[in-house]
Amino acid sequence: MTGLPTNKKTVDDLIALGGAEPPIMNSPPSQAVIQEINKLYGDVYVTGLSYFFETQWYDLKPDRGILTHHPIQLLLNNQPLMGLFGSFVEHISQPRADHKYASQLEECIVWGLAKLPLSTRCRGWAHPGMSISPYPIPPLDDPHEAFGRLQVFEALLLGYHSTLTENPLYHPIVLGNLHTSRRNELEFWWHLADLAIRKPNCDLQNLRRLLDGQENRDFLYSLAVLREYSYHWNPANIEQQLPPQLAESDPRCRLAVAARFIRTTMEEGTTNVVRRFAQLAYRAYVHPGASVSANAAWRYQQKSD
């Protein structure tokens, strides 16, 4: 299979290419399982999601009558996700758990958790461009920015199947009293979003200068490189086809480095979240290359050969 079905163009289809079929839960998780879910979410996934999307939105708070835009109930009331999470907890607690199947289940869970900001749309919150705020930059747990960054990542994973048509993020405002790291963060995501809504042949330099040595940005930059150059060359075998002594600035070299980084991150990423996202990126652009355009130049070359 070289592409997603024409009538299905979602990240869930990329997950399905991994072969896992999420189990159907006939009953809600027990209280003991719910406690374990809470613990896993707080100890493992909050850190991974917060670091990847560079937002504090995922640090869900207990609902104690205090007004909060992101209570833990957003997770606990999501019955399909809680059922899947419950299956995962029960599976990994078995003495002879299938680790491959567990990683496939975890993909479903990580993507489901990443999508939690979607619930903010149901509350009628306005698009950043429509909201009136006394603050020149979004707060660290801003729901709009979290949702927008999710949209951008989804668009990059889907490539030519993406339906994102406008930049959903706050435009970064350069202020003298804004810390460099925060400014770089906002600018990185803004330029990444700008690239995600445009056709290939975009300038990647704006991303390169804002990486700051952070794993999540290196990963997202590599994903953007795959999206950009996979139209011209096959990421699956680009390393074997590189001419000797090729300049690092050559697009083919950048594509090879990006594909290698994605493969490495699948195994050696510092968080469960980035490892599972790397698996999705690998399926999208390397093997089977489900998000690469059917009109990619190298596909025609393969047919002629």
Tab-separated table of C-alpha atoms in Angstrom:
chain	number	residue	atom	x	y	z
A	1	MET	CA	0.000	0.000	0.000
A	2	THR	CA	1.477	3.345	-1.021
A	3	GLY	CA	-1.187	5.755	0.099
A	4	LEU	CA	-4.149	6.246	2.363
A	5	PRO	CA	-7.570	5.259	0.994
A	6	THR	CA	-9.033	8.152	-0.938
A	7	ASN	CA	-12.077	8.306	1.305
A	8	LYS	CA	-10.047	8.161	4.527
A	9	LYS	CA	-7.460	10.795	5.191
A	10	THR	CA	-6.861	10.840	8.932
A	11	VAL	CA	-4.120	10.017	11.388
A	12	ASP	CA	-6.271	7.107	12.573
A	13	ASP	CA	-5.627	5.508	9.187
A	14	LEU	CA	-1.880	5.874	9.699
A	15	ILE	CA	-2.318	4.147	13.051
A	16	ALA	CA	-4.306	1.350	11.401
A	17	LEU	CA	-1.408	0.686	9.019
A	18	GLY	CA	0.511	-0.510	12.082
A	19	GLY	CA	-1.793	-3.507	12.269
A	20	ALA	CA	-3.323	-2.987	15.702
A	21	GLU	CA	-7.062	-3.291	16.117
A	22	PRO	CA	-8.096	-1.470	19.308
A	23	PRO	CA	-10.140	-3.808	21.507
A	24	ILE	CA	-13.780	-3.079	22.216
A	25	MET	CA	-14.445	-2.630	25.921
A	26	ASN	CA	-17.796	-4.014	27.025
A	27	SER	CA	-17.621	-2.398	30.454
A	28	PRO	CA	-16.028	0.757	31.892
A	29	PRO	CA	-12.649	0.451	33.640
A	30	SER	CA	-12.679	-0.453	37.317
A	31	GLN	CA	-11.770	2.132	39.928
A	32	ALA	CA	-8.367	0.490	40.356
A	33	VAL	CA	-7.705	0.749	36.609
A	34	ILE	CA	-8.855	4.388	36.593
A	35	GLN	CA	-6.365	5.150	39.359
A	36	GLU	CA	-3.612	3.514	37.304
A	37	ILE	CA	-4.691	5.530	34.242
A	38	ASN	CA	-4.471	8.734	36.276
A	39	LYS	CA	-1.018	7.753	37.480
A	40	LEU	CA	0.248	6.836	34.011
A	41	TYR	CA	-1.154	10.010	32.515
A	42	GLY	CA	0.435	12.193	35.179
A	43	ASP	CA	3.789	10.385	35.308
A	44	VAL	CA	4.343	9.593	31.617
A	45	TYR	CA	2.080	11.300	29.132
A	46	VAL	CA	1.739	14.806	30.577
A	47	THR	CA	5.504	15.218	30.358
A	48	GLY	CA	5.721	13.844	26.830
A	49	LEU	CA	2.795	15.812	25.412
A	50	SER	CA	3.775	19.031	27.182
A	51	TYR	CA	7.333	18.799	25.885
A	52	PHE	CA	6.332	17.848	22.357
A	53	PHE	CA	3.727	20.574	21.855
A	54	GLU	CA	5.487	23.047	24.191
A	55	THR	CA	2.350	23.827	26.141
A	56	GLN	CA	1.133	23.325	29.705
A	57	TRP	CA	-2.405	22.648	28.519
A	58	TYR	CA	-2.036	18.875	28.917
A	59	ASP	CA	-1.332	19.212	32.641
A	60	LEU	CA	-4.995	18.539	33.404
A	61	LYS	CA	-6.190	19.598	36.851
A	62	PRO	CA	-8.703	17.934	39.187
A	63	ASP	CA	-12.109	19.598	39.057
A	64	ARG	CA	-12.605	20.936	42.586
A	65	GLY	CA	-15.136	23.587	41.746
A	66	ILE	CA	-12.381	25.913	40.550
A	67	LEU	CA	-12.906	27.304	37.071
A	68	THR	CA	-10.365	25.748	34.749
A	69	HIS	CA	-10.260	25.433	30.989
A	70	HIS	CA	-8.666	22.009	31.138
A	71	PRO	CA	-9.960	19.770	33.955
A	72	ILE	CA	-8.983	16.110	34.225
A	73	GLN	CA	-12.619	15.335	33.402
A	74	LEU	CA	-11.755	15.985	29.742
A	75	LEU	CA	-9.943	12.651	29.930
A	76	LEU	CA	-12.098	10.811	32.456
A	77	ASN	CA	-15.329	11.591	30.585
A	78	ASN	CA	-13.916	10.436	27.252
A	79	GLN	CA	-15.350	6.920	27.332
A	80	PRO	CA	-13.720	5.548	24.138
A	81	LEU	CA	-10.288	6.787	25.209
A	82	MET	CA	-10.720	5.564	28.784
A	83	GLY	CA	-11.797	2.155	27.488
A	84	LEU	CA	-8.726	1.952	25.266
A	85	PHE	CA	-6.506	3.156	28.101
A	86	GLY	CA	-8.039	0.512	30.354
A	87	SER	CA	-7.230	-2.222	27.819
A	88	PHE	CA	-3.660	-0.957	27.625
A	89	VAL	CA	-3.242	-0.966	31.413
A	90	GLU	CA	-4.611	-4.498	31.675
A	91	HIS	CA	-2.435	-5.730	28.803
A	92	ILE	CA	0.880	-4.357	30.099
A	93	SER	CA	0.135	-5.744	33.567
A	94	GLN	CA	0.175	-9.296	32.195
A	95	PRO	CA	3.363	-11.320	32.826
A	96	ARG	CA	3.728	-12.191	29.130
A	97	ALA	CA	2.478	-9.002	27.544
A	98	ASP	CA	3.073	-8.652	23.805
A	99	HIS	CA	5.344	-5.607	23.628
A	100	LYS	CA	4.711	-5.004	19.922
A	101	TYR	CA	0.965	-5.018	20.457
A	102	ALA	CA	1.391	-2.801	23.529
A	103	SER	CA	3.312	-0.229	21.484
A	104	GLN	CA	0.573	-0.265	18.836
A	105	LEU	CA	-2.068	0.260	21.506
A	106	GLU	CA	0.011	3.059	22.960
A	107	GLU	CA	0.007	4.772	19.560
A	108	CYS	CA	-3.790	4.915	19.707
A	109	ILE	CA	-3.681	6.239	23.263
A	110	VAL	CA	-1.034	8.890	22.602
A	111	TRP	CA	-2.925	10.206	19.588
A	112	GLY	CA	-6.183	10.131	21.556
A	113	LEU	CA	-4.572	12.112	24.373
A	114	ALA	CA	-3.026	14.547	21.902
A	115	LYS	CA	-6.522	15.228	20.531
A	116	LEU	CA	-7.976	16.237	23.908
A	117	PRO	CA	-7.777	19.968	22.999
A	118	LEU	CA	-10.449	19.202	20.386
A	119	SER	CA	-12.918	19.221	23.265
A	120	THR	CA	-12.223	22.918	23.768
A	121	ARG	CA	-13.974	23.663	20.489
A	122	CYS	CA	-17.194	22.289	21.942
A	123	ARG	CA	-17.074	25.064	24.543
A	124	GLY	CA	-17.394	27.764	21.930
A	125	TRP	CA	-13.985	29.329	22.459
A	126	ALA	CA	-13.044	31.728	19.708
A	127	HIS	CA	-10.248	31.469	17.174
A	128	PRO	CA	-7.215	33.511	18.317
A	129	GLY	CA	-7.836	36.057	15.598
A	130	MET	CA	-11.376	36.611	16.890
A	131	SER	CA	-10.588	36.856	20.580
A	132	ILE	CA	-9.875	40.052	22.442
A	133	SER	CA	-7.175	39.551	25.029
A	134	PRO	CA	-5.290	42.039	27.189
A	135	TYR	CA	-2.177	39.863	26.765
A	136	PRO	CA	0.080	40.286	23.710
A	137	ILE	CA	1.121	36.626	23.758
A	138	PRO	CA	-0.840	33.468	24.640
A	139	PRO	CA	-0.486	32.048	28.159
A	140	LEU	CA	1.525	28.858	28.544
A	141	ASP	CA	-1.631	26.741	28.819
A	142	ASP	CA	-3.618	28.555	26.127
A	143	PRO	CA	-6.258	26.204	24.630
A	144	HIS	CA	-6.188	27.904	21.221
A	145	GLU	CA	-2.439	27.482	20.849
A	146	ALA	CA	-2.590	23.851	22.021
A	147	PHE	CA	-5.373	23.054	19.563
A	148	GLY	CA	-3.614	24.916	16.758
A	149	ARG	CA	-0.326	23.085	17.289
A	150	LEU	CA	-2.202	19.797	17.197
A	151	GLN	CA	-3.710	20.845	13.849
A	152	VAL	CA	-0.278	21.729	12.489
A	153	PHE	CA	1.244	18.397	13.517
A	154	GLU	CA	-1.705	16.535	12.027
A	155	ALA	CA	-1.320	18.467	8.758
A	156	LEU	CA	2.365	17.538	8.540
A	157	LEU	CA	1.611	13.866	9.158
A	158	LEU	CA	-1.081	13.803	6.479
A	159	GLY	CA	0.947	15.656	3.869
A	160	TYR	CA	-1.013	15.949	0.650
A	161	HIS	CA	-4.096	14.604	2.413
A	162	SER	CA	-4.195	17.547	4.822
A	163	THR	CA	-7.179	19.898	4.706
A	164	LEU	CA	-5.599	22.667	6.802
A	165	THR	CA	-5.851	25.910	4.813
A	166	GLU	CA	-4.965	28.685	7.263
A	167	ASN	CA	-2.446	29.242	10.020
A	168	PRO	CA	-4.318	28.525	13.288
A	169	LEU	CA	-1.692	29.974	15.645
A	170	TYR	CA	-1.095	33.341	17.241
A	171	HIS	CA	1.230	35.446	15.151
A	172	PRO	CA	4.409	35.910	17.198
A	173	ILE	CA	4.958	39.460	18.343
A	174	VAL	CA	8.558	40.423	19.004
A	175	LEU	CA	8.718	42.311	22.287
A	176	GLY	CA	11.798	43.602	24.029
A	177	ASN	CA	10.811	42.001	27.344
A	178	LEU	CA	9.923	38.596	25.859
A	179	HIS	CA	12.489	35.940	26.749
A	180	THR	CA	14.399	34.597	23.760
A	181	SER	CA	13.360	30.988	24.389
A	182	ARG	CA	9.670	31.914	24.472
A	183	ARG	CA	9.994	34.061	21.363
A	184	ASN	CA	11.777	31.253	19.520
A	185	GLU	CA	9.074	28.798	20.558
A	186	LEU	CA	6.250	30.963	19.221
A	187	GLU	CA	8.129	31.764	16.023
A	188	PHE	CA	9.052	28.127	15.410
A	189	TRP	CA	5.457	26.945	15.627
A	190	TRP	CA	4.201	29.881	13.562
A	191	HIS	CA	6.653	29.156	10.730
A	192	LEU	CA	5.932	25.427	11.000
A	193	ALA	CA	2.215	26.138	10.602
A	194	ASP	CA	2.891	28.465	7.706
A	195	LEU	CA	4.815	25.679	5.991
A	196	ALA	CA	2.096	23.104	6.723
A	197	ILE	CA	-0.583	25.082	4.861
A	198	ARG	CA	1.542	25.731	1.787
A	199	LYS	CA	2.522	23.554	-1.135
A	200	PRO	CA	6.083	22.213	-1.414
A	201	ASN	CA	9.051	24.424	-2.281
A	202	CYS	CA	8.773	26.321	1.009
A	203	ASP	CA	11.741	27.844	2.812
A	204	LEU	CA	12.892	25.623	5.674
A	205	GLN	CA	15.552	28.034	6.912
A	206	ASN	CA	13.182	29.800	9.304
A	207	LEU	CA	12.737	26.496	11.120
A	208	ARG	CA	16.438	25.586	11.164
A	209	ARG	CA	17.449	28.767	12.975
A	210	LEU	CA	14.867	28.154	15.731
A	211	LEU	CA	15.594	24.517	16.644
A	212	ASP	CA	17.501	25.450	19.835
A	213	GLY	CA	18.737	21.862	20.189
A	214	GLN	CA	15.309	20.606	21.289
A	215	GLU	CA	14.318	17.061	20.371
A	216	ASN	CA	10.705	17.894	19.546
A	217	ARG	CA	11.719	20.660	17.145
A	218	ASP	CA	14.384	18.472	15.548
A	219	PHE	CA	11.679	15.856	15.021
A	220	LEU	CA	9.152	18.339	13.626
A	221	TYR	CA	11.788	19.864	11.366
A	222	SER	CA	12.679	16.381	10.086
A	223	LEU	CA	8.991	15.718	9.461
A	224	ALA	CA	8.747	18.974	7.518
A	225	VAL	CA	11.798	17.973	5.453
A	226	LEU	CA	10.198	14.613	4.643
A	227	ARG	CA	6.997	16.331	3.590
A	228	GLU	CA	8.938	18.809	1.462
A	229	TYR	CA	11.316	16.496	-0.409
A	230	SER	CA	9.485	13.149	-0.506
A	231	TYR	CA	7.782	14.378	-3.671
A	232	HIS	CA	11.122	14.293	-5.502
A	233	TRP	CA	12.971	11.357	-3.901
A	234	ASN	CA	11.982	8.178	-2.093
A	235	PRO	CA	12.851	8.556	1.629
A	236	ALA	CA	12.936	4.765	2.029
A	237	ASN	CA	16.127	4.306	0.001
A	238	ILE	CA	17.561	7.805	-0.346
A	239	GLU	CA	20.634	6.966	1.766
A	240	GLN	CA	21.665	4.191	-0.623
A	241	GLN	CA	21.337	6.519	-3.611
A	242	LEU	CA	23.389	9.459	-2.357
A	243	PRO	CA	26.426	10.321	-4.491
A	244	PRO	CA	29.748	10.358	-2.592
A	245	GLN	CA	30.857	13.623	-0.996
A	246	LEU	CA	27.445	15.230	-1.410
A	247	ALA	CA	27.152	18.652	0.247
A	248	GLU	CA	25.127	18.706	3.460
A	249	SER	CA	23.023	21.527	2.032
A	250	ASP	CA	21.841	19.350	-0.861
A	251	PRO	CA	18.116	18.502	-0.473
A	252	ARG	CA	18.843	14.791	-0.972
A	253	CYS	CA	21.280	14.847	1.937
A	254	ARG	CA	18.770	16.661	4.123
A	255	LEU	CA	16.109	14.098	3.217
A	256	ALA	CA	18.413	11.220	4.121
A	257	VAL	CA	19.305	12.814	7.458
A	258	ALA	CA	15.628	13.459	8.235
A	259	ALA	CA	14.613	9.873	7.434
A	260	ARG	CA	17.460	8.554	9.595
A	261	PHE	CA	16.466	10.832	12.468
A	262	ILE	CA	12.864	9.602	12.327
A	263	ARG	CA	14.008	5.971	12.377
A	264	THR	CA	16.330	6.632	15.308
A	265	THR	CA	13.638	8.476	17.256
A	266	MET	CA	11.308	5.486	16.915
A	267	GLU	CA	13.687	3.515	19.125
A	268	GLU	CA	15.652	6.112	21.062
A	269	GLY	CA	13.279	9.049	21.552
A	270	THR	CA	13.367	10.402	25.090
A	271	THR	CA	9.610	10.055	25.722
A	272	ASN	CA	6.915	7.523	24.866
A	273	VAL	CA	5.074	10.298	23.059
A	274	VAL	CA	7.827	11.220	20.599
A	275	ARG	CA	8.617	7.536	19.939
A	276	ARG	CA	4.991	6.818	18.996
A	277	PHE	CA	4.754	9.972	16.902
A	278	ALA	CA	7.936	8.886	15.109
A	279	GLN	CA	6.255	5.600	14.209
A	280	LEU	CA	3.427	7.548	12.589
A	281	ALA	CA	5.865	9.788	10.726
A	282	TYR	CA	7.760	6.740	9.475
A	283	ARG	CA	4.578	5.208	8.051
A	284	ALA	CA	3.546	8.521	6.571
A	285	TYR	CA	6.717	9.214	4.587
A	286	VAL	CA	9.158	6.282	4.668
A	287	HIS	CA	7.337	2.959	4.745
A	288	PRO	CA	4.803	2.544	3.285
A	289	GLY	CA	4.849	6.292	2.544
A	290	ALA	CA	1.107	6.685	2.947
A	291	SER	CA	1.159	10.492	2.967
A	292	VAL	CA	3.416	10.914	-0.067
A	293	SER	CA	1.621	12.169	-3.152
A	294	ALA	CA	0.622	9.503	-5.662
A	295	ASN	CA	2.073	11.875	-8.258
A	296	ALA	CA	5.528	11.932	-6.681
A	297	ALA	CA	8.235	11.977	-9.334
A	298	TRP	CA	10.014	8.882	-8.021
A	299	ARG	CA	6.821	6.821	-8.201
A	300	TYR	CA	6.763	7.365	-11.959
A	301	GLN	CA	10.434	6.384	-12.122
A	302	GLN	CA	9.662	3.112	-10.333
A	303	LYS	CA	6.873	2.351	-12.802
A	304	SER	CA	9.123	3.017	-15.793
A	305	ASP	CA	11.813	0.755	-14.361
